[in-house]
Amino acid sequence: MSHVMNTYARLPVAFSHGDGSWVTDSEGKIYLDALAGIAVSTLGHNHPELVAAIAAQAGRLLHSSNIYRIPQQEQLADKLAALAGMDEVFFCNSGCEANEAAIKLARFYGHQQSIDSPAIIVMEKAFHGRTMATLSATGNRKTQAGFEPLVSGFVRVPYNDLPAIAAVAEHNKNVVAVMVEIIQGEGGVHIADIEFQRGLRALCDEKGWLLICDEVQCGMGRTGTWFGFQHAGIHPDVVTLAKGLAGGVPIGACLTARKAAGLFKPGNHGSTFGGNQLATTAALTTIEVVERDQLIASADRVGRLIREGLAKALAGVSGVVDIRGQGLMIGIELDRPCGEIVTRALDSGLLINVTADKVVRLLPALNFSVEEGQELVARLAVLIRDFLGA
Ligand SMILES: *Cc1c(COP(=O)(O)O)cnc(C)c1O
């Protein structure tokens, strides 16, 4: 019996090493990785510059505590603020922590306006994490069941439904913020309409609410822009990041701007590990390589190629409901639960994922090549056709 707590339905495979988007398991079998550790391994595996930067930093200093200044953290904050058009950054170690920071900040903002019981509008099918506050914000009963009482102060509305949010504004005077994924990842790769995003920004301005964008999965170049909200040209007040930010080293970040900036003072929030030398060096190097190798343009191009390739290869296949996504965040929705495709893909040497029961999800590294894209399309089309019996 394993002493590891039974919190995951794990596939029966262990990987020993990787190179780019190819990983090798303990038996020597090689796989094409179209998942990148769920949007984490931005530069693929064993990227020479990331490895060297991490090793060099480990040889100098891993961690010193936020009791002291951390120059790499300051540099990373400057860089993220410039890329996202934001003012300040709080560093933590994961996506749920970044969202916890955002939720605390929104409540703090409310209390400063004498709203004693601040509420945050959240979306159906949202995923924001597994801590008590973030699972309460999550729009999936399975995530919440058995953990009641949930954290209060969340009001749920359907995704892409501005009138529903305006209706909440009519009767609920406690609302202080709206929290939204620009592309819902776990919820099934659903994209926020451009008009919805712009309307939401305008409504938040009108009401004095904070617009919080959870970009933990869709941020850091994945969708063909640095951040998902940049497709609509909107400016959030709070942005949360994690997953791909440091190319595989645990990190999270909560970015603030305008009315959300300058709220927290010493003592209001903190993290022991958050933004340490190792994690922030890894993030700086990841960003440097993404910029230098123009991986955002590449993610856009290769993502398009994959979507178009799949659309062509699966044309007329009746069980395929939709092929959607932006950049290298791609979902293929089928008309039936399809978790079994993951095991079949694994057997055939391909790493993919299924989310929301019926959506095959692809989240490859940003340096996934055109050839790898073509190979993915060819292999996946066969798997999906076989599965559907088409
Ligand atoms: C993965 C994810 C989270 C949670 O991140 P953890 O690092 O697992 O805590 C939060 N929000 C979104 C959109 C995510 O995809």
Short mmCIF file of C-alpha atoms and ligand atoms in Angstrom, two decimals:
data_model
loop_
_atom_site.label_atom_id
_atom_site.label_comp_id
_atom_site.label_asym_id
_atom_site.label_seq_id
_atom_site.Cartn_x
_atom_site.Cartn_y
_atom_site.Cartn_z
CA MET A 1 0.00 0.00 0.00
CA SER A 2 1.26 3.44 -0.95
CA HIS A 3 1.75 5.99 1.77
CA VAL A 4 0.96 8.76 -0.68
CA MET A 5 -2.51 10.10 0.07
CA ASN A 6 -5.02 8.94 -2.48
CA THR A 7 -5.98 12.33 -3.94
CA TYR A 8 -5.37 11.65 -7.65
CA ALA A 9 -6.57 9.07 -10.16
CA ARG A 10 -3.05 8.55 -11.47
CA LEU A 11 -2.16 6.96 -14.78
CA PRO A 12 0.17 3.94 -14.40
CA VAL A 13 3.28 5.59 -15.77
CA ALA A 14 6.29 7.44 -14.32
CA PHE A 15 8.57 9.62 -16.39
CA SER A 16 12.31 9.65 -15.91
CA HIS A 17 13.44 12.46 -18.20
CA GLY A 18 12.40 14.76 -20.99
CA ASP A 19 13.75 16.79 -23.86
CA GLY A 20 11.63 19.58 -25.31
CA SER A 21 8.16 18.11 -25.87
CA TRP A 22 9.33 14.51 -25.67
CA VAL A 23 9.42 12.57 -22.42
CA THR A 24 10.71 9.09 -21.61
CA ASP A 25 9.15 6.80 -19.01
CA SER A 26 10.92 4.47 -16.61
CA GLU A 27 10.69 1.64 -19.17
CA GLY A 28 12.29 3.69 -21.93
CA LYS A 29 9.11 4.37 -23.89
CA ILE A 30 8.98 7.83 -25.51
CA TYR A 31 5.91 10.11 -25.54
CA LEU A 32 4.95 13.31 -27.36
CA ASP A 33 3.91 15.71 -24.63
CA ALA A 34 0.92 17.85 -25.63
CA LEU A 35 0.02 18.72 -22.04
CA ALA A 36 3.24 20.18 -20.56
CA GLY A 37 2.30 19.22 -17.01
CA ILE A 38 -1.05 21.06 -17.43
CA ALA A 39 0.33 24.29 -18.91
CA VAL A 40 3.34 24.39 -16.58
CA SER A 41 6.39 23.47 -18.68
CA THR A 42 6.36 26.62 -20.82
CA LEU A 43 9.74 25.84 -22.44
CA GLY A 44 9.24 22.08 -22.60
CA HIS A 45 11.51 19.76 -20.62
CA ASN A 46 15.19 20.10 -19.88
CA HIS A 47 15.53 23.50 -21.54
CA PRO A 48 19.28 24.18 -21.42
CA GLU A 49 19.06 27.84 -20.42
CA LEU A 50 16.41 27.27 -17.76
CA VAL A 51 18.37 24.34 -16.35
CA ALA A 52 21.58 26.41 -16.27
CA ALA A 53 19.90 29.40 -14.63
CA ILE A 54 18.29 27.23 -11.95
CA ALA A 55 21.56 25.38 -11.28
CA ALA A 56 23.56 28.60 -11.06
CA GLN A 57 21.05 30.17 -8.66
CA ALA A 58 20.92 27.00 -6.56
CA GLY A 59 24.69 27.24 -6.26
CA ARG A 60 24.44 30.76 -4.87
CA LEU A 61 21.23 31.05 -2.84
CA LEU A 62 17.91 29.20 -2.96
CA HIS A 63 15.97 31.20 -0.45
CA SER A 64 16.46 34.02 2.01
CA SER A 65 12.93 34.95 3.27
CA ASN A 66 10.83 37.98 2.49
CA ILE A 67 12.24 39.54 5.64
CA TYR A 68 14.99 40.69 3.26
CA ARG A 69 15.10 42.28 -0.15
CA ILE A 70 15.16 39.84 -3.07
CA PRO A 71 16.54 41.54 -6.20
CA GLN A 72 15.33 38.79 -8.57
CA GLN A 73 11.80 39.26 -7.16
CA GLU A 74 12.02 43.00 -7.76
CA GLN A 75 13.19 42.43 -11.33
CA LEU A 76 10.42 39.92 -11.98
CA ALA A 77 7.81 42.30 -10.56
CA ASP A 78 9.10 45.06 -12.88
CA LYS A 79 8.96 42.71 -15.84
CA LEU A 80 5.46 41.37 -15.12
CA ALA A 81 4.13 44.85 -14.42
CA ALA A 82 5.48 46.03 -17.78
CA LEU A 83 4.16 43.01 -19.71
CA ALA A 84 0.69 43.11 -18.14
CA GLY A 85 0.28 46.88 -17.73
CA MET A 86 -0.03 46.46 -13.97
CA ASP A 87 1.51 48.28 -10.98
CA GLU A 88 2.39 45.85 -8.19
CA VAL A 89 3.03 42.13 -7.73
CA PHE A 90 2.64 39.83 -4.72
CA PHE A 91 4.45 36.50 -5.08
CA CYS A 92 3.31 33.13 -3.76
CA ASN A 93 3.72 29.51 -4.84
CA SER A 94 0.63 28.36 -6.71
CA GLY A 95 -2.50 29.37 -8.51
CA CYS A 96 -4.87 28.94 -5.58
CA GLU A 97 -2.62 31.11 -3.43
CA ALA A 98 -2.56 33.80 -6.10
CA ASN A 99 -6.36 33.69 -6.12
CA GLU A 100 -6.49 33.72 -2.31
CA ALA A 101 -4.46 36.92 -2.42
CA ALA A 102 -6.89 38.37 -4.98
CA ILE A 103 -9.93 37.39 -2.89
CA LYS A 104 -8.42 38.86 0.28
CA LEU A 105 -7.53 42.00 -1.63
CA ALA A 106 -11.09 42.38 -2.97
CA ARG A 107 -12.52 42.00 0.54
CA PHE A 108 -9.97 44.48 1.90
CA TYR A 109 -10.96 46.91 -0.84
CA GLY A 110 -14.61 46.50 0.14
CA HIS A 111 -13.99 47.09 3.82
CA GLN A 112 -12.17 50.32 2.96
CA GLN A 113 -15.45 51.48 1.45
CA SER A 114 -17.37 50.43 4.55
CA ILE A 115 -18.88 47.36 2.91
CA ASP A 116 -18.88 44.98 5.86
CA SER A 117 -19.82 41.85 3.96
CA PRO A 118 -18.13 42.18 0.56
CA ALA A 119 -19.18 39.81 -2.23
CA ILE A 120 -17.39 38.69 -5.38
CA ILE A 121 -19.19 37.69 -8.57
CA VAL A 122 -17.85 34.40 -9.96
CA MET A 123 -18.75 32.27 -12.98
CA GLU A 124 -20.42 28.93 -13.57
CA LYS A 125 -17.85 26.26 -14.58
CA ALA A 126 -15.05 28.39 -13.12
CA PHE A 127 -11.99 26.81 -11.55
CA HIS A 128 -9.96 28.87 -9.09
CA GLY A 129 -8.26 26.26 -6.89
CA ARG A 130 -8.66 23.87 -3.96
CA THR A 131 -8.22 25.98 -0.84
CA MET A 132 -11.40 26.75 1.07
CA ALA A 133 -11.90 30.20 -0.45
CA THR A 134 -10.90 29.21 -3.98
CA LEU A 135 -12.99 26.02 -4.03
CA SER A 136 -15.91 28.13 -2.84
CA ALA A 137 -15.26 30.45 -5.80
CA THR A 138 -15.03 27.45 -8.13
CA GLY A 139 -18.18 26.66 -10.11
CA ASN A 140 -18.08 22.88 -9.85
CA ARG A 141 -20.07 21.05 -7.21
CA LYS A 142 -17.71 18.06 -7.35
CA THR A 143 -14.87 20.26 -6.12
CA GLN A 144 -16.97 21.54 -3.24
CA ALA A 145 -18.96 18.48 -2.15
CA GLY A 146 -18.08 17.28 1.34
CA PHE A 147 -16.20 20.43 2.30
CA GLU A 148 -19.13 22.55 3.43
CA PRO A 149 -19.52 25.05 4.99
CA LEU A 150 -18.15 26.91 2.01
CA VAL A 151 -16.63 30.34 2.34
CA SER A 152 -19.42 32.85 1.85
CA GLY A 153 -19.35 36.01 -0.20
CA PHE A 154 -19.47 34.57 -3.73
CA VAL A 155 -22.34 35.21 -6.13
CA ARG A 156 -22.46 32.93 -9.16
CA VAL A 157 -23.57 33.89 -12.67
CA PRO A 158 -23.42 32.12 -16.05
CA TYR A 159 -20.24 32.70 -18.09
CA ASN A 160 -20.43 35.26 -20.90
CA ASP A 161 -23.69 36.65 -19.52
CA LEU A 162 -23.33 40.38 -18.91
CA PRO A 163 -27.07 40.99 -18.29
CA ALA A 164 -26.90 38.44 -15.43
CA ILE A 165 -24.09 40.43 -13.85
CA ALA A 166 -25.91 43.71 -14.36
CA ALA A 167 -28.95 42.11 -12.68
CA VAL A 168 -26.86 41.19 -9.62
CA ALA A 169 -25.64 44.80 -9.49
CA GLU A 170 -29.25 45.96 -9.26
CA HIS A 171 -30.05 44.25 -5.97
CA ASN A 172 -26.73 43.34 -4.35
CA LYS A 173 -24.93 46.37 -2.95
CA ASN A 174 -22.19 44.25 -1.38
CA VAL A 175 -20.47 43.35 -4.65
CA VAL A 176 -16.87 44.60 -4.77
CA ALA A 177 -15.34 42.54 -7.59
CA VAL A 178 -15.85 40.15 -10.48
CA MET A 179 -13.50 37.21 -10.85
CA VAL A 180 -13.22 35.55 -14.26
CA GLU A 181 -11.01 33.29 -16.35
CA ILE A 182 -10.59 34.79 -19.82
CA ILE A 183 -10.44 31.20 -21.05
CA GLN A 184 -11.87 28.64 -18.65
CA GLY A 185 -9.43 25.74 -18.53
CA GLU A 186 -10.77 23.06 -16.20
CA GLY A 187 -14.32 24.06 -17.13
CA GLY A 188 -13.79 22.83 -20.70
CA VAL A 189 -11.83 25.48 -22.65
CA HIS A 190 -14.57 28.11 -22.87
CA ILE A 191 -13.56 31.53 -24.16
CA ALA A 192 -14.94 34.81 -22.83
CA ASP A 193 -16.45 36.81 -25.70
CA ILE A 194 -14.64 40.04 -26.53
CA GLU A 195 -17.88 42.01 -26.04
CA PHE A 196 -18.45 40.33 -22.69
CA GLN A 197 -14.95 41.30 -21.55
CA ARG A 198 -15.32 44.91 -22.66
CA GLY A 199 -18.80 45.18 -21.21
CA LEU A 200 -17.55 43.72 -17.96
CA ARG A 201 -14.73 46.25 -17.81
CA ALA A 202 -17.20 49.08 -18.37
CA LEU A 203 -19.60 47.73 -15.73
CA CYS A 204 -16.78 47.33 -13.19
CA ASP A 205 -15.74 50.93 -13.85
CA GLU A 206 -19.29 52.16 -13.46
CA LYS A 207 -19.82 50.27 -10.19
CA GLY A 208 -16.35 50.75 -8.74
CA TRP A 209 -15.77 46.97 -8.72
CA LEU A 210 -12.41 45.29 -9.18
CA LEU A 211 -12.06 43.20 -12.31
CA ILE A 212 -10.00 40.14 -11.35
CA CYS A 213 -8.69 37.99 -14.20
CA ASP A 214 -7.56 34.50 -13.21
CA GLU A 215 -4.88 33.89 -15.83
CA VAL A 216 -3.29 31.00 -13.96
CA GLN A 217 -3.79 28.71 -16.96
CA CYS A 218 -4.30 31.01 -19.95
CA GLY A 219 -1.62 33.57 -19.07
CA MET A 220 2.11 33.72 -19.83
CA GLY A 221 1.86 33.63 -23.62
CA ARG A 222 -0.21 30.50 -24.01
CA THR A 223 -3.05 32.05 -26.01
CA GLY A 224 -0.87 34.00 -28.43
CA THR A 225 -0.65 37.15 -26.33
CA TRP A 226 1.14 37.50 -23.01
CA PHE A 227 -2.23 37.51 -21.23
CA GLY A 228 -5.68 36.41 -22.34
CA PHE A 229 -7.26 39.79 -21.57
CA GLN A 230 -4.98 41.46 -24.12
CA HIS A 231 -7.04 39.95 -26.97
CA ALA A 232 -9.87 42.28 -25.94
CA GLY A 233 -7.57 45.17 -25.06
CA ILE A 234 -9.03 45.49 -21.56
CA HIS A 235 -7.13 46.36 -18.38
CA PRO A 236 -7.98 44.29 -15.30
CA ASP A 237 -7.45 45.63 -11.78
CA VAL A 238 -6.10 42.30 -10.55
CA VAL A 239 -4.42 39.47 -12.50
CA THR A 240 -3.42 36.11 -11.05
CA LEU A 241 -0.70 33.90 -12.52
CA ALA A 242 1.00 30.61 -11.70
CA LYS A 243 1.31 27.41 -13.79
CA GLY A 244 3.62 28.41 -16.68
CA LEU A 245 5.21 31.42 -15.02
CA ALA A 246 8.48 29.77 -14.00
CA GLY A 247 8.55 26.92 -16.54
CA GLY A 248 8.01 24.20 -13.93
CA VAL A 249 9.28 25.68 -10.67
CA PRO A 250 6.38 26.39 -8.27
CA ILE A 251 5.38 30.05 -8.25
CA GLY A 252 2.25 32.19 -8.15
CA ALA A 253 1.69 35.90 -8.56
CA CYS A 254 -1.09 38.38 -7.86
CA LEU A 255 -0.74 41.57 -9.89
CA THR A 256 -2.63 44.74 -9.06
CA ALA A 257 -3.18 48.08 -10.77
CA ARG A 258 -5.08 51.34 -10.37
CA LYS A 259 -7.68 51.15 -7.59
CA ALA A 260 -6.43 47.72 -6.50
CA ALA A 261 -2.82 48.89 -6.09
CA GLY A 262 -1.37 50.10 -2.83
CA LEU A 263 -4.05 48.46 -0.67
CA PHE A 264 -1.99 45.86 1.18
CA LYS A 265 0.49 47.12 3.76
CA PRO A 266 3.04 45.13 5.80
CA GLY A 267 1.15 42.60 7.91
CA ASN A 268 -1.87 42.24 5.60
CA HIS A 269 -0.58 39.30 3.60
CA GLY A 270 2.50 37.14 3.21
CA SER A 271 4.14 33.88 2.20
CA THR A 272 7.24 32.11 3.47
CA PHE A 273 8.43 30.75 0.14
CA GLY A 274 6.73 33.27 -2.15
CA GLY A 275 9.04 34.84 -4.72
CA ASN A 276 12.25 33.28 -3.47
CA GLN A 277 15.49 33.46 -5.43
CA LEU A 278 15.09 30.07 -7.10
CA ALA A 279 11.51 30.56 -8.32
CA THR A 280 11.94 34.15 -9.47
CA THR A 281 15.19 33.35 -11.31
CA ALA A 282 13.38 30.52 -13.11
CA ALA A 283 10.54 32.88 -14.04
CA LEU A 284 12.91 35.61 -15.29
CA THR A 285 14.73 33.09 -17.46
CA THR A 286 11.48 31.60 -18.77
CA ILE A 287 10.23 35.04 -19.79
CA GLU A 288 13.59 35.93 -21.35
CA VAL A 289 13.53 32.82 -23.55
CA VAL A 290 9.86 33.31 -24.49
CA GLU A 291 10.69 36.86 -25.64
CA ARG A 292 13.94 36.09 -27.40
CA ASP A 293 12.63 33.05 -29.26
CA GLN A 294 9.33 34.80 -30.07
CA LEU A 295 7.39 31.93 -28.59
CA ILE A 296 4.14 33.87 -28.26
CA ALA A 297 3.91 34.36 -32.02
CA SER A 298 4.88 30.73 -32.37
CA ALA A 299 2.16 29.60 -29.93
CA ASP A 300 -0.37 31.55 -32.00
CA ARG A 301 0.87 30.08 -35.28
CA VAL A 302 1.25 26.47 -34.13
CA GLY A 303 -2.03 26.62 -32.22
CA ARG A 304 -3.84 27.75 -35.37
CA LEU A 305 -2.18 24.96 -37.34
CA ILE A 306 -3.29 22.36 -34.78
CA ARG A 307 -6.89 23.62 -34.69
CA GLU A 308 -7.11 23.86 -38.47
CA GLY A 309 -5.43 20.48 -38.89
CA LEU A 310 -7.86 18.84 -36.48
CA ALA A 311 -10.85 20.54 -38.10
CA LYS A 312 -9.77 19.11 -41.44
CA ALA A 313 -8.88 15.65 -40.14
CA LEU A 314 -12.13 15.38 -38.18
CA ALA A 315 -14.42 17.03 -40.71
CA GLY A 316 -17.77 15.26 -40.88
CA VAL A 317 -17.08 13.07 -37.83
CA SER A 318 -20.41 13.21 -36.06
CA GLY A 319 -19.28 12.83 -32.43
CA VAL A 320 -17.09 15.93 -32.63
CA VAL A 321 -19.11 18.84 -31.25
CA ASP A 322 -16.54 21.66 -31.39
CA ILE A 323 -12.85 22.41 -31.86
CA ARG A 324 -11.94 25.63 -30.10
CA GLY A 325 -9.25 27.53 -28.30
CA GLN A 326 -6.69 30.28 -28.66
CA GLY A 327 -3.00 29.76 -29.27
CA LEU A 328 -1.85 26.61 -27.51
CA MET A 329 -4.91 26.28 -25.27
CA ILE A 330 -7.11 23.95 -27.27
CA GLY A 331 -10.27 21.95 -26.56
CA ILE A 332 -11.96 19.33 -28.71
CA GLU A 333 -15.45 18.77 -27.38
CA LEU A 334 -17.03 15.39 -28.10
CA ASP A 335 -20.67 14.40 -27.67
CA ARG A 336 -19.90 11.88 -24.91
CA PRO A 337 -17.62 11.37 -21.90
CA CYS A 338 -14.19 10.54 -23.32
CA GLY A 339 -11.78 10.04 -20.41
CA GLU A 340 -10.80 6.74 -21.99
CA ILE A 341 -9.00 8.61 -24.81
CA VAL A 342 -6.36 9.67 -22.30
CA THR A 343 -5.34 6.05 -21.60
CA ARG A 344 -5.51 5.12 -25.26
CA ALA A 345 -3.29 8.12 -26.09
CA LEU A 346 -0.86 7.13 -23.35
CA ASP A 347 -0.62 3.62 -24.76
CA SER A 348 0.13 5.10 -28.17
CA GLY A 349 2.81 7.43 -26.78
CA LEU A 350 0.88 10.71 -26.57
CA LEU A 351 0.20 12.86 -23.49
CA ILE A 352 -3.12 14.72 -23.53
CA ASN A 353 -5.89 15.36 -21.06
CA VAL A 354 -9.68 15.35 -20.84
CA THR A 355 -11.50 17.97 -18.79
CA ALA A 356 -15.18 18.59 -18.07
CA ASP A 357 -15.81 14.92 -19.03
CA LYS A 358 -16.18 15.53 -22.76
CA VAL A 359 -13.38 17.90 -23.75
CA VAL A 360 -10.01 16.68 -24.97
CA ARG A 361 -7.58 19.37 -23.84
CA LEU A 362 -4.22 20.26 -25.36
CA LEU A 363 -1.75 22.53 -23.55
CA PRO A 364 1.65 21.89 -25.12
CA ALA A 365 4.84 23.82 -24.40
CA LEU A 366 5.08 27.23 -26.09
CA ASN A 367 8.03 26.00 -28.16
CA PHE A 368 6.01 23.13 -29.62
CA SER A 369 7.17 23.05 -33.26
CA VAL A 370 5.19 22.98 -36.50
CA GLU A 371 6.33 19.38 -37.05
CA GLU A 372 5.26 18.41 -33.55
CA GLY A 373 1.92 20.13 -34.21
CA GLN A 374 1.45 18.09 -37.37
CA GLU A 375 2.36 14.89 -35.61
CA LEU A 376 -0.06 15.68 -32.78
CA VAL A 377 -2.89 16.30 -35.26
CA ALA A 378 -2.21 13.06 -37.12
CA ARG A 379 -2.04 10.94 -33.96
CA LEU A 380 -4.95 12.58 -32.17
CA ALA A 381 -7.29 12.46 -35.16
CA VAL A 382 -6.83 8.69 -35.34
CA LEU A 383 -7.43 8.31 -31.59
CA ILE A 384 -10.60 10.41 -31.68
CA ARG A 385 -11.96 8.68 -34.79
CA ASP A 386 -11.27 5.25 -33.27
CA PHE A 387 -12.87 6.24 -30.01
CA LEU A 388 -15.98 7.52 -31.75
CA GLY A 389 -16.04 4.48 -34.02
CA ALA A 390 -16.06 6.86 -37.00
C1 LIG B 1 -4.74 25.38 -12.06
C2 LIG B 1 -5.58 26.55 -11.82
C3 LIG B 1 -5.71 27.12 -10.55
C4 LIG B 1 -5.11 26.49 -9.30
O1 LIG B 1 -3.72 26.46 -9.37
P1 LIG B 1 -2.92 25.56 -8.30
O2 LIG B 1 -1.48 25.92 -8.60
O3 LIG B 1 -3.24 24.14 -8.60
O4 LIG B 1 -3.34 25.99 -6.97
C5 LIG B 1 -6.45 28.28 -10.42
N1 LIG B 1 -7.04 28.85 -11.48
C6 LIG B 1 -6.95 28.34 -12.72
C7 LIG B 1 -7.59 29.04 -13.86
C8 LIG B 1 -6.22 27.17 -12.93
O5 LIG B 1 -6.17 26.64 -14.15
#
